[in-house]
Amino acid sequence: MSIYRERRLLIPFRSALLPQIFTDTLVVGTGVAGLRCAIEAARHGDVIVLAKESVDLSNTSWAQGGIAAAIAREDSSESHVRDTLDAGGGLCDPVAVRVLAEEGPAEVSRLLDWGMRIDRAPDGTPALGLEGGHHRARIVHADGDATGHELARVLVERARATPGLRLFDRCFAIDLLRAGDGDPRIAGALTWHPRHGLQIVWARAVVLASGGAGQAYRETTNPKVATGDGIAMAWRAGAELADLEFMQFHPTALYVAGAGRLLVSEAVRGEGAHLVDRDGRRFMEGVHPMCELAPRDVVSRAITDHLARIGGSHVFLDCRHFPAGRFVGRFPGLARMLAGFDIDPSRHLVPVVPAAHYAIGGVRSDLDGRSSIPGLYACGEVASNGVHGANRLASNSLLEGLVFGRRVAEAVARDAHPDVRPRAVTSEVATGRHGELDLADIRSSLRSAMWRNVGIARDGERLEDVLGMFGFWGRYGMDEVFDDPSGWEVQNLLTVGFLMTRAALARRETRGTHVRTDAPASDPAQAVRMGWSIDRDGPRAVDPAVAASSAGAGR
Ligand code: SIN
């Protein structure tokens, strides 16, 4: 497996031959966390934000459900904390959860000040939705089921109007660069643009907000851009990663042969949809007191267990008992999407199956997003700050991006990094020896292997087999030099898939998002987060209490 530890940079280059740009803060990613961070950081200096594709293509803009926040008069951050901890399978950092719940409502108010249009009740108060694991309706939503789209609109408009903030679209971050030989600080990134080619962006601080890694799985609700680039880049740079074994599987992705696994929001169950099998049986009854509104891990597992028992490839959402016009009124986007497949939820069952949805693990970061390397920060899905534990509570992710995106920007300003200086960097990665590779084949093979073996149900033997496959693919895939994102994405997917599998093998117990069929119970002795780094052979226990009190450790 050493190939995944040898590769420190993906391509050969000489900085002296490349255009070099300077900024105070470089943010990689234009989802909610990246844009919120960039807008705040621009109050303290210049900011460059990189979007791998167009600025508005991210998991954020695809989000349906909404933003969880305790803003109702009868709600409390205390109750939001409790629900988040209950869902988190014993691995949440309680301090991080409290920060999220307590600072969340102010972030929602700020969005409203910035012009976000949310759905409102007839009396003008925010219309709040209910989702799995929440004991109260607290999900702020927009245009029914297009919250992410509206949130992205507001943040992109705000970012575009912010002086000192530059948005670069179609700009791929390949690798992180250090401040100097012998100076461990991260001080920039090597980037590639289809028109401008390679260039270096030097910065006093680099913030990874590059999203998740759903594309490591064949069945995923994530857009094509979610290839784990930030996680892989941080690994190559030597940053500590954590919680990589926890990939969250959303219980209800549309199951139509040939179609992508389009999300059917948890909010549909919040409105009262039932989960039924092909015989019309509500199988969640008796599984959990909250039935269809149990936390996500419980529902996803119940679906796979039930299918294993009765056979078949999918179950159904039944909304036929909704009052007339209710589905299309509350979920206009979903109704349109389903109509494209000739499904009318007022008359038909909606076929659904779990799919990879949210990478809980990522770059280990403290309460202010500091990674283990000075100058490198992370927020949003790419970060692992303990807020989600072993299973994320529904609709906590947009909130996390808002709260921790802002906190990172404030920490970057407080940490007062020295001025950035260009330095000569020469990367001498040797070009590969394997001739032309079929990238599409590697990509699809690894995604299938991950789905079959590193999914909701896993066991040690199959995880060992998959590690063997990663060893094989890595020998030629990682040993190659590519000259555009299609190759770098495959190398990042290989790296992230390998790391997730290794972490899954190391956690010999059932917890949160997954079941170990060879260790079906949770083991109290393993109730600890695991951290990994390229410089270490094996995991390190990440104590939530230590992470919580270590603000500043990465400075
Ligand atoms: C959903 O609408 O079900 C997705 C919300 C989330 O991922 O938290």
XYZ file of C-alpha atoms and ligand atoms in Angstrom:
563
model
C 0.000 0.000 0.000
C 3.009 2.248 0.089
C 2.035 3.846 -3.217
C -0.632 5.830 -1.352
C 2.029 7.117 1.027
C 4.731 7.846 -1.519
C 2.784 10.243 -3.676
C 3.277 13.739 -2.183
C 2.446 15.669 -5.372
C 0.496 14.576 -8.430
C 2.468 16.225 -11.222
C 5.967 17.506 -12.057
C 6.342 21.299 -12.362
C 8.780 24.169 -11.849
C 7.267 27.204 -10.184
C 9.697 29.527 -11.978
C 7.984 28.657 -15.254
C 4.436 29.231 -14.006
C 2.273 32.318 -13.481
C 2.028 33.105 -9.761
C -0.807 34.958 -8.053
C -0.963 36.295 -4.475
C -3.799 36.678 -2.030
C -4.391 36.745 1.703
C -6.817 33.815 1.871
C -7.287 31.097 -0.714
C -10.572 29.194 -0.379
C -10.977 25.947 -2.322
C -14.658 25.323 -3.016
C -17.813 27.341 -3.596
C -20.429 25.450 -1.599
C -22.016 26.995 1.468
C -18.905 26.645 3.665
C -16.501 28.080 1.084
C -18.655 31.073 0.184
C -19.615 31.873 3.783
C -15.946 31.698 4.733
C -14.847 33.817 1.764
C -17.413 36.572 2.436
C -16.238 36.823 6.048
C -12.531 36.573 5.157
C -12.894 39.463 2.703
C -13.523 41.755 5.707
C -9.889 41.164 6.667
C -8.024 40.959 3.342
C -8.076 39.766 -0.263
C -9.642 36.433 -1.036
C -9.528 34.091 -4.030
C -12.133 31.331 -4.203
C -11.724 28.392 -6.577
C -14.658 26.497 -8.092
C -13.718 23.260 -9.771
C -16.551 23.650 -12.276
C -19.072 26.491 -12.336
C -19.369 28.530 -9.154
C -22.888 27.256 -8.445
C -22.280 23.512 -8.933
C -21.918 21.883 -5.515
C -23.707 19.595 -3.095
C -25.043 22.811 -1.552
C -26.973 23.861 -4.617
C -28.469 20.355 -4.849
C -29.675 20.373 -1.215
C -33.411 19.892 -0.879
C -34.363 19.586 2.792
C -33.008 22.754 4.306
C -31.123 24.297 7.195
C -31.724 22.908 10.701
C -31.812 25.699 13.282
C -33.618 26.179 16.576
C -35.380 29.404 15.624
C -38.971 28.585 16.660
C -40.146 30.197 19.912
C -40.909 26.792 21.424
C -37.583 25.281 20.258
C -34.174 25.539 21.949
C -30.551 24.999 21.034
C -30.528 22.538 23.942
C -33.057 20.363 22.124
C -31.118 20.660 18.835
C -27.936 19.605 20.680
C -29.724 16.575 22.159
C -31.044 15.412 18.777
C -27.617 15.854 17.169
C -25.889 13.884 19.939
C -28.539 11.149 19.845
C -28.092 10.708 16.087
C -24.283 10.782 16.329
C -23.769 7.264 17.683
C -21.656 8.349 20.665
C -18.868 9.959 18.642
C -19.938 13.619 18.500
C -17.707 16.216 20.052
C -20.275 17.791 22.420
C -18.521 21.156 22.387
C -18.606 21.333 18.585
C -22.288 20.364 18.627
C -23.079 23.140 21.093
C -21.256 25.672 18.912
C -23.284 24.521 15.909
C -26.663 24.688 17.632
C -26.034 27.948 19.499
C -24.460 29.909 16.642
C -26.838 28.533 13.984
C -29.845 30.843 14.457
C -27.732 33.994 13.994
C -26.437 32.584 10.705
C -29.998 32.041 9.492
C -30.910 35.632 10.449
C -27.912 36.886 8.515
C -29.037 34.988 5.417
C -32.448 36.639 5.694
C -30.724 40.041 5.970
C -28.810 39.160 2.802
C -32.043 38.536 0.941
C -32.616 34.791 1.176
C -36.274 34.031 0.461
C -37.559 31.234 2.674
C -40.963 29.575 2.870
C -43.265 31.159 5.434
C -46.428 30.165 7.281
C -49.611 32.230 6.683
C -48.736 34.363 9.769
C -45.376 35.273 8.207
C -43.184 33.211 10.535
C -40.741 30.775 8.887
C -42.455 27.526 7.808
C -40.345 24.866 9.508
C -40.085 21.289 8.241
C -39.547 18.072 10.169
C -36.877 15.507 9.260
C -35.494 12.241 10.632
C -33.989 12.350 14.128
C -35.440 15.784 14.979
C -37.972 15.892 17.780
C -39.268 19.250 16.511
C -39.952 20.898 13.189
C -36.847 23.112 12.785
C -35.846 22.880 9.125
C -35.820 26.239 7.340
C -36.571 25.680 3.652
C -37.017 27.628 0.431
C -39.191 27.092 -2.638
C -40.431 23.897 -0.993
C -37.553 21.615 -1.864
C -35.019 23.942 -3.512
C -33.332 25.332 -0.399
C -29.822 24.707 -1.692
C -30.521 26.542 -4.908
C -31.795 29.630 -3.086
C -28.975 29.501 -0.537
C -26.373 29.259 -3.310
C -28.034 32.160 -5.158
C -27.788 34.425 -2.119
C -24.204 33.487 -1.281
C -22.944 33.715 -4.869
C -24.586 37.129 -5.331
C -23.159 38.338 -2.030
C -19.709 36.992 -2.892
C -19.761 38.616 -6.327
C -20.635 41.960 -4.726
C -17.940 41.707 -2.039
C -14.913 43.951 -2.670
C -11.586 42.113 -2.578
C -13.152 38.721 -3.273
C -12.361 37.032 -6.598
C -14.173 33.920 -7.809
C -12.258 31.703 -10.262
C -14.448 29.135 -11.927
C -13.271 25.940 -13.656
C -10.066 26.162 -11.633
C -8.935 22.783 -10.259
C -6.720 22.739 -7.148
C -4.202 19.943 -7.698
C -1.942 20.106 -4.647
C -1.155 22.185 -1.586
C 2.232 23.929 -1.383
C 4.375 24.618 1.656
C 5.849 27.970 2.647
C 9.401 26.667 2.272
C 11.699 23.683 2.585
C 11.810 23.134 6.316
C 8.816 25.444 6.850
C 5.777 23.222 7.329
C 3.194 25.982 6.858
C 0.797 25.619 3.917
C 1.060 28.748 1.812
C -0.679 28.084 -1.476
C -1.846 25.642 -4.085
C -0.965 24.480 -7.558
C -4.002 24.973 -9.791
C -5.094 24.240 -13.354
C -7.548 26.038 -15.599
C -8.565 24.804 -19.075
C -7.589 28.131 -20.657
C -4.804 29.377 -18.383
C -3.175 26.004 -17.656
C -1.089 25.550 -14.505
C -0.615 28.412 -12.079
C 0.298 28.876 -8.439
C -1.868 30.788 -5.991
C 0.193 31.825 -2.945
C -1.785 32.739 0.175
C -1.225 33.491 3.852
C -3.815 30.809 4.628
C -5.537 28.107 2.606
C -9.066 26.984 3.472
C -10.318 23.672 2.117
C -14.088 23.807 1.583
C -14.081 21.392 -1.299
C -16.975 19.146 -0.284
C -17.284 15.407 -0.060
C -16.507 12.176 -1.834
C -19.833 10.609 -2.799
C -18.407 9.765 -6.231
C -16.305 7.072 -4.556
C -19.549 5.044 -4.587
C -21.484 3.730 -7.562
C -24.796 4.737 -5.984
C -24.678 8.341 -4.811
C -26.860 11.419 -4.548
C -23.786 13.644 -5.073
C -22.889 15.639 -8.194
C -19.964 14.551 -10.406
C -17.624 17.059 -8.746
C -17.705 15.267 -5.348
C -14.486 13.296 -5.865
C -12.793 13.856 -2.498
C -10.088 16.125 -3.950
C -9.651 18.135 -0.740
C -9.297 15.051 1.437
C -6.732 13.507 -0.919
C -4.799 16.761 -1.285
C -4.648 17.250 2.486
C -3.474 13.648 2.922
C -0.626 14.139 0.427
C 0.352 17.335 2.260
C 0.566 15.428 5.566
C -2.572 16.743 7.323
C -4.354 14.479 9.758
C -7.682 13.040 8.566
C -10.378 11.564 10.806
C -13.640 9.572 10.820
C -13.083 8.283 7.281
C -15.041 5.082 7.876
C -18.289 7.020 8.275
C -19.976 7.587 4.929
C -23.603 8.520 5.412
C -26.119 6.703 3.225
C -29.319 8.615 2.573
C -32.281 6.233 2.874
C -34.248 7.487 -0.105
C -32.609 8.006 -3.476
C -34.840 7.465 -6.492
C -34.550 3.942 -7.863
C -35.286 4.028 -11.570
C -33.108 1.883 -13.821
C -30.800 4.064 -15.877
C -31.459 7.268 -13.902
C -28.981 8.817 -11.463
C -29.745 8.273 -7.794
C -31.626 11.534 -7.436
C -32.385 12.496 -3.855
C -35.940 12.224 -2.577
C -35.737 14.505 0.436
C -36.109 13.298 3.979
C -38.626 16.134 4.277
C -41.065 13.966 2.290
C -41.134 11.555 5.226
C -41.310 14.607 7.489
C -44.592 15.467 5.733
C -45.902 11.993 6.526
C -44.800 9.675 3.690
C -44.592 6.002 4.654
C -41.851 3.577 3.685
C -43.400 0.379 2.374
C -42.191 -2.807 0.750
C -43.552 -4.372 -2.430
C -46.391 -5.919 -0.376
C -47.348 -2.506 0.968
C -46.047 -3.292 4.483
C -44.790 -0.378 6.622
C -41.640 -2.139 7.789
C -40.313 0.750 9.943
C -43.057 0.075 12.482
C -41.470 -1.931 15.245
C -37.917 -0.959 14.187
C -37.780 2.409 15.970
C -40.273 4.485 17.962
C -39.938 7.327 15.423
C -40.743 4.902 12.541
C -39.894 6.563 9.178
C -38.511 9.584 11.045
C -35.855 7.657 12.925
C -32.291 8.946 12.381
C -30.935 8.289 8.919
C -28.609 5.429 9.828
C -31.484 3.511 11.425
C -33.714 3.937 8.358
C -30.997 3.068 5.819
C -30.041 -0.045 7.753
C -33.670 -1.084 8.153
C -34.143 -0.832 4.376
C -31.093 -2.966 3.587
C -31.999 -5.510 6.295
C -35.565 -5.726 5.052
C -34.480 -6.167 1.437
C -31.998 -8.856 2.487
C -34.886 -10.673 4.208
C -37.602 -10.379 1.564
C -35.434 -9.983 -1.559
C -35.720 -7.279 -4.202
C -33.747 -4.190 -5.089
C -35.761 -1.331 -3.615
C -38.594 -0.202 -1.384
C -41.144 2.574 -1.875
C -42.247 5.898 -0.474
C -46.009 6.052 -0.238
C -47.455 9.570 -0.367
C -50.831 8.601 -1.772
C -52.589 9.530 1.466
C -51.402 13.173 1.276
C -54.267 15.680 0.886
C -54.864 16.612 -2.761
C -52.217 19.008 -4.074
C -50.059 18.652 -0.945
C -47.070 16.919 -2.578
C -46.814 19.218 -5.552
C -47.366 22.286 -3.344
C -44.694 21.398 -0.793
C -42.217 19.684 -3.170
C -42.599 21.306 -6.584
C -39.084 20.407 -7.742
C -39.438 16.773 -6.729
C -42.873 16.583 -8.370
C -41.315 17.847 -11.621
C -38.402 15.425 -11.350
C -40.731 12.462 -10.707
C -43.046 13.493 -13.541
C -40.006 13.083 -15.824
C -40.160 9.373 -14.951
C -43.968 9.214 -15.230
C -44.335 8.949 -11.461
C -47.209 10.885 -9.902
C -46.807 10.529 -6.107
C -50.491 11.202 -5.559
C -51.237 7.972 -7.463
C -47.989 5.960 -7.618
C -45.500 4.561 -5.157
C -42.046 6.167 -5.474
C -39.262 3.531 -5.765
C -36.302 4.342 -3.491
C -33.058 2.832 -2.227
C -30.224 4.093 0.031
C -27.253 5.808 -1.655
C -23.977 7.390 -0.511
C -24.814 10.941 0.483
C -22.415 12.655 2.884
C -18.787 12.055 3.847
C -18.675 12.507 7.609
C -14.920 12.028 7.717
C -12.343 14.414 6.315
C -9.590 16.793 7.378
C -9.395 16.771 11.172
C -10.057 20.278 12.327
C -10.631 22.084 15.587
C -13.549 24.327 16.476
C -12.103 27.072 14.269
C -11.318 24.819 11.345
C -7.566 24.620 11.996
C -6.047 21.445 10.601
C -2.960 19.743 12.003
C -0.767 21.853 9.654
C -0.320 25.588 10.269
C -1.855 27.706 7.532
C -4.294 24.981 6.440
C -7.949 25.129 7.496
C -11.052 23.130 6.600
C -14.793 23.680 6.841
C -17.950 22.045 5.540
C -18.101 18.478 4.282
C -14.344 18.174 3.716
C -13.725 18.876 7.412
C -13.994 16.495 10.329
C -14.581 18.490 13.500
C -16.617 15.937 15.421
C -19.918 17.718 14.958
C -21.580 14.762 13.203
C -20.143 11.900 15.254
C -20.817 8.600 13.508
C -24.029 9.729 11.827
C -25.047 13.243 10.773
C -28.424 14.591 11.827
C -30.544 15.591 8.811
C -30.092 19.158 7.545
C -27.211 19.903 9.912
C -24.770 20.142 7.018
C -25.807 23.486 5.510
C -25.824 24.870 9.043
C -22.351 23.486 9.650
C -21.087 25.180 6.486
C -22.485 28.520 7.642
C -21.294 28.372 11.247
C -17.868 26.868 10.695
C -17.250 28.744 7.427
C -17.562 32.001 9.355
C -15.523 30.705 12.298
C -12.661 29.683 10.004
C -12.503 33.136 8.450
C -12.392 34.737 11.900
C -9.658 32.331 13.015
C -7.579 33.020 9.892
C -7.726 36.728 10.719
C -6.874 36.123 14.388
C -4.007 33.763 13.622
C -2.270 36.609 11.726
C -0.170 34.531 9.350
C 2.984 36.163 8.011
C 3.058 37.752 4.555
C 3.296 35.224 1.802
C 6.457 35.072 -0.274
C 6.847 33.207 -3.532
C 9.387 30.445 -3.392
C 10.999 28.220 -5.955
C 9.313 24.830 -6.016
C 10.372 22.003 -8.236
C 8.377 18.807 -8.313
C 10.133 15.909 -9.949
C 7.414 13.301 -10.119
C 8.495 10.769 -12.741
C 6.076 10.144 -15.577
C 4.357 6.757 -15.445
C 5.428 3.585 -17.181
C 2.129 1.966 -17.891
C 1.052 3.468 -21.190
C -2.479 4.636 -21.745
C -4.876 3.830 -18.899
C -8.610 3.323 -19.188
C -9.573 5.933 -16.582
C -13.307 5.359 -16.996
C -12.805 1.672 -16.244
C -10.748 2.299 -13.082
C -13.263 4.872 -11.900
C -16.233 2.610 -12.423
C -14.487 -0.474 -10.937
C -13.518 1.313 -7.754
C -16.989 2.811 -7.346
C -18.604 -0.611 -7.731
C -16.166 -2.219 -5.292
C -16.821 0.517 -2.727
C -20.588 0.191 -3.105
C -20.593 -3.592 -2.810
C -18.091 -3.895 0.024
C -17.656 -0.608 1.907
C -21.345 0.271 2.082
C -23.893 0.046 4.868
C -23.102 -3.632 5.593
C -19.391 -4.593 5.603
C -17.134 -7.297 6.986
C -13.431 -7.683 7.560
C -12.833 -10.266 4.863
C -14.431 -8.226 2.089
C -12.706 -5.056 3.283
C -9.346 -6.876 3.068
C -10.236 -7.929 -0.496
C -11.025 -4.342 -1.461
C -7.746 -3.144 0.041
C -6.048 -5.685 -2.208
C -7.862 -4.207 -5.212
C -6.774 -0.691 -4.218
C -3.212 -1.993 -3.995
C -3.499 -3.314 -7.545
C -5.188 -0.223 -9.016
C -2.779 2.022 -7.133
C 0.286 0.343 -8.639
C -0.559 1.726 -12.058
C -3.167 4.439 -11.382
C -1.160 6.301 -8.737
C 2.131 5.767 -10.486
C 0.951 7.737 -13.516
C 1.150 11.435 -14.361
C -1.967 12.986 -15.881
C -2.437 16.371 -17.421
C -6.077 17.139 -16.752
C -8.753 16.728 -14.044
C -10.094 13.406 -15.331
C -6.833 11.737 -14.261
C -6.342 13.721 -11.036
C -9.899 12.950 -9.962
C -9.320 9.229 -10.424
C -6.108 9.478 -8.375
C -8.000 11.351 -5.664
C -10.827 8.803 -5.713
C -8.307 5.972 -5.447
C -6.656 7.671 -2.477
C -9.921 8.446 -0.695
C -11.396 5.002 -1.421
C -8.247 3.336 -0.110
C -8.296 5.468 3.061
C -12.018 4.898 3.690
C -11.556 1.150 3.296
C -8.564 1.086 5.615
C -10.487 3.055 8.223
C -13.512 0.775 7.806
C -11.292 -2.244 8.412
C -9.801 -0.681 11.531
C -13.214 -0.045 13.103
C -14.171 -3.572 14.105
C -17.637 -2.771 15.401
C -21.051 -1.620 14.248
C -21.632 2.072 14.782
C -23.546 4.934 13.179
C -23.659 4.768 9.399
C -22.499 1.172 9.006
C -22.999 -2.387 10.234
C -20.022 -4.737 10.569
C -21.691 -8.070 9.966
C -18.681 -9.752 11.606
C -18.998 -7.456 14.686
C -22.704 -6.634 14.895
C -22.612 -4.803 18.256
C -21.122 -1.454 19.215
C -18.007 -1.814 21.322
C -17.689 0.821 24.087
C -13.897 0.469 23.886
C -14.045 1.768 20.292
C -16.139 4.836 21.098
C -13.367 7.100 19.940
C -12.675 8.947 16.681
C -9.731 7.688 14.613
C -7.203 10.001 12.968
C -4.907 9.058 10.069
C -1.925 10.707 8.467
C 0.475 9.893 5.650
C 3.388 10.069 8.062
C 1.972 7.457 10.399
C 1.296 3.779 9.797
C -2.076 3.278 11.456
C -4.713 5.314 13.280
C -4.381 7.630 16.257
C -7.231 7.980 18.717
C -8.750 11.444 18.431
C -10.295 12.220 21.787
C -13.282 14.566 21.336
C -12.420 16.265 24.617
C -8.880 16.868 23.386
C -10.087 18.127 20.003
C -12.500 20.456 21.753
C -9.912 21.982 23.985
C -7.180 22.152 21.390
C -8.280 25.347 19.634
C -5.046 26.842 18.452
C -3.119 23.589 18.423
C -2.631 23.813 14.681
C -1.326 27.347 14.717
C -32.646 15.762 2.433
O -33.316 16.660 1.958
O -33.098 14.682 2.776
C -31.168 15.983 2.567
C -30.875 16.854 3.706
C -29.564 16.465 4.307
O -28.734 15.832 3.668
O -29.366 16.760 5.484
